[in-house]
PDB file of C-alpha atoms in Angstrom:
ATOM      1  CA  UNK H 536      -8.944  11.430  12.637  1.00  0.00           C
ATOM      2  CA  UNK H 537      -6.460   9.910  10.184  1.00  0.00           C
ATOM      3  CA  UNK H 538      -6.615   9.969   6.385  1.00  0.00           C
ATOM      4  CA  UNK H 539      -4.692   7.900   3.852  1.00  0.00           C
ATOM      5  CA  UNK H 540      -4.562   9.275   0.328  1.00  0.00           C
ATOM      6  CA  UNK H 541      -3.228   7.139  -2.522  1.00  0.00           C
ATOM      7  CA  UNK H 542      -1.962   8.319  -5.884  1.00  0.00           C
ATOM      8  CA  UNK H 543      -0.102   6.976  -8.890  1.00  0.00           C
ATOM      9  CA  UNK H 544      -2.473   4.446 -10.397  1.00  0.00           C
ATOM     10  CA  UNK H 545      -3.328   4.347 -14.075  1.00  0.00           C
ATOM     11  CA  UNK H 546      -3.219   2.403 -17.299  1.00  0.00           C
ATOM     12  CA  UNK H 547       0.021   0.784 -18.416  1.00  0.00           C
ATOM     13  CA  UNK H 548       1.054  -1.812 -20.959  1.00  0.00           C
ATOM     14  CA  UNK H 549       2.313  -5.201 -19.887  1.00  0.00           C
ATOM     15  CA  UNK H 550       6.000  -4.998 -18.979  1.00  0.00           C
ATOM     16  CA  UNK H 551       5.670  -1.385 -17.873  1.00  0.00           C
ATOM     17  CA  UNK H 552       6.055   0.251 -14.477  1.00  0.00           C
ATOM     18  CA  UNK H 553       4.041   2.338 -12.054  1.00  0.00           C
ATOM     19  CA  UNK H 554       4.789   3.851  -8.690  1.00  0.00           C
ATOM     20  CA  UNK H 555       2.035   4.167  -6.100  1.00  0.00           C
ATOM     21  CA  UNK H 556       2.204   6.543  -3.175  1.00  0.00           C
ATOM     22  CA  UNK H 557       0.099   6.723  -0.002  1.00  0.00           C
ATOM     23  CA  UNK H 558       0.367   9.611   2.413  1.00  0.00           C
ATOM     24  CA  UNK H 559      -1.075   9.520   5.907  1.00  0.00           C
ATOM     25  CA  UNK H 560      -2.177  12.674   7.670  1.00  0.00           C
ATOM     26  CA  UNK H 561      -4.080  13.692  10.780  1.00  0.00           C
ATOM     27  CA  UNK H 562      -3.593  13.203  14.487  1.00  0.00           C
ATOM     28  CA  UNK H 563      -0.703  10.769  14.154  1.00  0.00           C
ATOM     29  CA  UNK H 564       1.738  10.004  16.955  1.00  0.00           C
ATOM     30  CA  UNK H 565       3.445   7.162  15.115  1.00  0.00           C
ATOM     31  CA  UNK H 566       2.849   4.614  12.369  1.00  0.00           C
ATOM     32  CA  UNK H 567       3.839   1.006  12.774  1.00  0.00           C
ATOM     33  CA  UNK H 568       3.278  -1.356   9.843  1.00  0.00           C
ATOM     34  CA  UNK H 569       2.143  -0.020   6.476  1.00  0.00           C
ATOM     35  CA  UNK H 570       1.052  -2.090   3.543  1.00  0.00           C
ATOM     36  CA  UNK H 571      -0.475  -2.456   0.120  1.00  0.00           C
ATOM     37  CA  UNK H 572      -3.375  -4.744  -0.759  1.00  0.00           C
ATOM     38  CA  UNK H 573      -5.250  -5.236  -3.990  1.00  0.00           C
ATOM     39  CA  UNK H 574      -8.663  -6.449  -5.098  1.00  0.00           C
ATOM     40  CA  UNK H 575      -9.426  -7.602  -8.604  1.00  0.00           C
ATOM     41  CA  UNK H 576     -13.021  -7.846  -9.891  1.00  0.00           C
ATOM     42  CA  UNK H 577     -14.781 -10.869  -8.446  1.00  0.00           C
ATOM     43  CA  UNK H 578     -11.904 -11.692  -6.102  1.00  0.00           C
ATOM     44  CA  UNK H 579     -11.128 -11.147  -2.458  1.00  0.00           C
ATOM     45  CA  UNK H 580      -8.732  -8.439  -1.306  1.00  0.00           C
ATOM     46  CA  UNK H 581      -5.217  -9.840  -1.060  1.00  0.00           C
ATOM     47  CA  UNK H 582      -1.977  -8.753   0.510  1.00  0.00           C
ATOM     48  CA  UNK H 583       0.649  -7.385  -1.874  1.00  0.00           C
ATOM     49  CA  UNK H 584       3.385  -6.178   0.471  1.00  0.00           C
ATOM     50  CA  UNK H 585       3.970  -4.833   3.956  1.00  0.00           C
ATOM     51  CA  UNK H 586       6.743  -2.880   5.633  1.00  0.00           C
ATOM     52  CA  UNK H 587       7.449  -2.265   9.314  1.00  0.00           C
ATOM     53  CA  UNK H 588       8.536   1.024  10.822  1.00  0.00           C
ATOM     54  CA  UNK H 589      12.089  -0.282  10.819  1.00  0.00           C
ATOM     55  CA  UNK H 590      11.952  -1.276   7.174  1.00  0.00           C
ATOM     56  CA  UNK H 591      11.423  -5.034   7.262  1.00  0.00           C
ATOM     57  CA  UNK H 592       9.389  -6.125   4.256  1.00  0.00           C
ATOM     58  CA  UNK H 593       7.105  -8.959   3.247  1.00  0.00           C
ATOM     59  CA  UNK H 594       5.791  -9.730  -0.233  1.00  0.00           C
ATOM     60  CA  UNK H 595       3.174 -11.945  -1.846  1.00  0.00           C
ATOM     61  CA  UNK H 596       4.832 -14.662  -3.895  1.00  0.00           C
ATOM     62  CA  UNK H 597       3.149 -13.348  -7.015  1.00  0.00           C
ATOM     63  CA  UNK H 598       4.958  -9.992  -6.844  1.00  0.00           C
ATOM     64  CA  UNK H 599       8.365 -10.973  -5.443  1.00  0.00           C
ATOM     65  CA  UNK H 600      11.181  -9.676  -7.590  1.00  0.00           C
ATOM     66  CA  UNK H 601       8.890  -7.262  -9.438  1.00  0.00           C
ATOM     67  CA  UNK H 602       7.434  -4.977  -6.767  1.00  0.00           C
ATOM     68  CA  UNK H 603       9.302  -3.008  -4.084  1.00  0.00           C
ATOM     69  CA  UNK H 604       7.667  -1.459  -1.027  1.00  0.00           C
ATOM     70  CA  UNK H 605       9.380   1.418   0.781  1.00  0.00           C
ATOM     71  CA  UNK H 606       8.452   4.199   3.180  1.00  0.00           C
ATOM     72  CA  UNK H 607       9.491   7.623   4.303  1.00  0.00           C
ATOM     73  CA  UNK H 608       8.752   7.854   8.019  1.00  0.00           C
ATOM     74  CA  UNK H 609       9.349  11.617   8.122  1.00  0.00           C
ATOM     75  CA  UNK H 610       6.600  12.035   5.519  1.00  0.00           C
ATOM     76  CA  UNK H 611       4.283   9.292   6.831  1.00  0.00           C
ATOM     77  CA  UNK H 612       4.264   7.932   3.302  1.00  0.00           C
ATOM     78  CA  UNK H 613       4.526   4.454   1.835  1.00  0.00           C
ATOM     79  CA  UNK H 614       5.418   3.650  -1.760  1.00  0.00           C
ATOM     80  CA  UNK H 615       4.986   0.691  -4.064  1.00  0.00           C
ATOM     81  CA  UNK H 616       7.258   0.499  -7.092  1.00  0.00           C
ATOM     82  CA  UNK H 617       5.751  -1.939  -9.566  1.00  0.00           C
ATOM     83  CA  UNK H 618       7.899  -3.173 -12.444  1.00  0.00           C
ATOM     84  CA  UNK H 619       7.359  -5.816 -15.109  1.00  0.00           C
ATOM     85  CA  UNK H 620       3.623  -5.437 -14.724  1.00  0.00           C
ATOM     86  CA  UNK H 621       1.352  -8.203 -15.943  1.00  0.00           C
ATOM     87  CA  UNK H 622      -2.340  -8.136 -16.899  1.00  0.00           C
ATOM     88  CA  UNK H 623      -3.068 -10.224 -13.778  1.00  0.00           C
ATOM     89  CA  UNK H 624      -1.800  -7.291 -11.679  1.00  0.00           C
ATOM     90  CA  UNK H 625      -4.914  -5.328 -12.713  1.00  0.00           C
ATOM     91  CA  UNK H 626      -6.838  -4.414  -9.576  1.00  0.00           C
ATOM     92  CA  UNK H 627      -7.754  -1.645  -7.209  1.00  0.00           C
ATOM     93  CA  UNK H 628      -4.789  -1.095  -4.914  1.00  0.00           C
ATOM     94  CA  UNK H 629      -5.355  -0.061  -1.324  1.00  0.00           C
ATOM     95  CA  UNK H 630      -2.848   1.096   1.255  1.00  0.00           C
ATOM     96  CA  UNK H 631      -3.260   0.628   4.968  1.00  0.00           C
ATOM     97  CA  UNK H 632      -1.459   1.715   8.073  1.00  0.00           C
ATOM     98  CA  UNK H 633      -1.440   0.759  11.730  1.00  0.00           C
ATOM     99  CA  UNK H 634      -1.529   4.168  13.421  1.00  0.00           C
ATOM    100  CA  UNK H 635      -1.030   5.194  17.010  1.00  0.00           C
ATOM    101  CA  UNK H 636      -3.087   8.358  17.244  1.00  0.00           C
ATOM    102  CA  UNK H 637      -2.117  11.228  19.514  1.00  0.00           C
ATOM    103  CA  UNK H 638      -3.768  10.624  22.881  1.00  0.00           C
ATOM    104  CA  UNK H 639      -4.474   6.975  22.176  1.00  0.00           C
ATOM    105  CA  UNK H 640      -2.920   3.934  23.765  1.00  0.00           C
ATOM    106  CA  UNK H 641      -3.323   1.367  20.995  1.00  0.00           C
ATOM    107  CA  UNK H 642      -2.984   1.189  17.207  1.00  0.00           C
ATOM    108  CA  UNK H 643      -5.905   1.483  14.857  1.00  0.00           C
ATOM    109  CA  UNK H 644      -5.834   0.326  11.234  1.00  0.00           C
ATOM    110  CA  UNK H 645      -6.762   2.789   8.532  1.00  0.00           C
ATOM    111  CA  UNK H 646      -7.330   2.253   4.809  1.00  0.00           C
ATOM    112  CA  UNK H 647      -7.026   4.462   1.786  1.00  0.00           C
ATOM    113  CA  UNK H 648      -9.778   4.891  -0.772  1.00  0.00           C
ATOM    114  CA  UNK H 649      -8.013   2.778  -3.409  1.00  0.00           C
ATOM    115  CA  UNK H 650      -6.395   3.542  -6.724  1.00  0.00           C
ATOM    116  CA  UNK H 651      -7.052   1.652  -9.974  1.00  0.00           C
ATOM    117  CA  UNK H 652      -4.159  -0.067 -11.753  1.00  0.00           C
ATOM    118  CA  UNK H 653      -4.937  -1.493 -15.166  1.00  0.00           C
ATOM    119  CA  UNK H 654      -2.343  -3.486 -17.144  1.00  0.00           C
ATOM    120  CA  UNK H 655      -3.193  -4.081 -20.798  1.00  0.00           C
ATOM    121  CA  UNK H 656      -1.904  -7.161 -22.500  1.00  0.00           C
TER     122      UNK H 656
END
């Protein structure tokens, strides 16, 4: 089994910063893409940013220039540095990872439990 555990959410004023972390553990052979998604109340879950094993990144237009995704492959951990936060960034943030488990021959996608980010205006 594989577990993803997020941390770093909280309450911050508009213009502030937060750093989210997501650590994967379990029977992991390798991790391919990792990413962050978010879901605001009454809205569908949306992509925030993704990063490949080699470090190529992709961002939603709404966060470009403000958020930075990074990863530490040795620690099986992905990060999301969020700067210049806006009230519209308020949501539950979820990490996910495409994991090749030990003994498996194809990737499976796993999700974290989510962490709340609230930006007050």
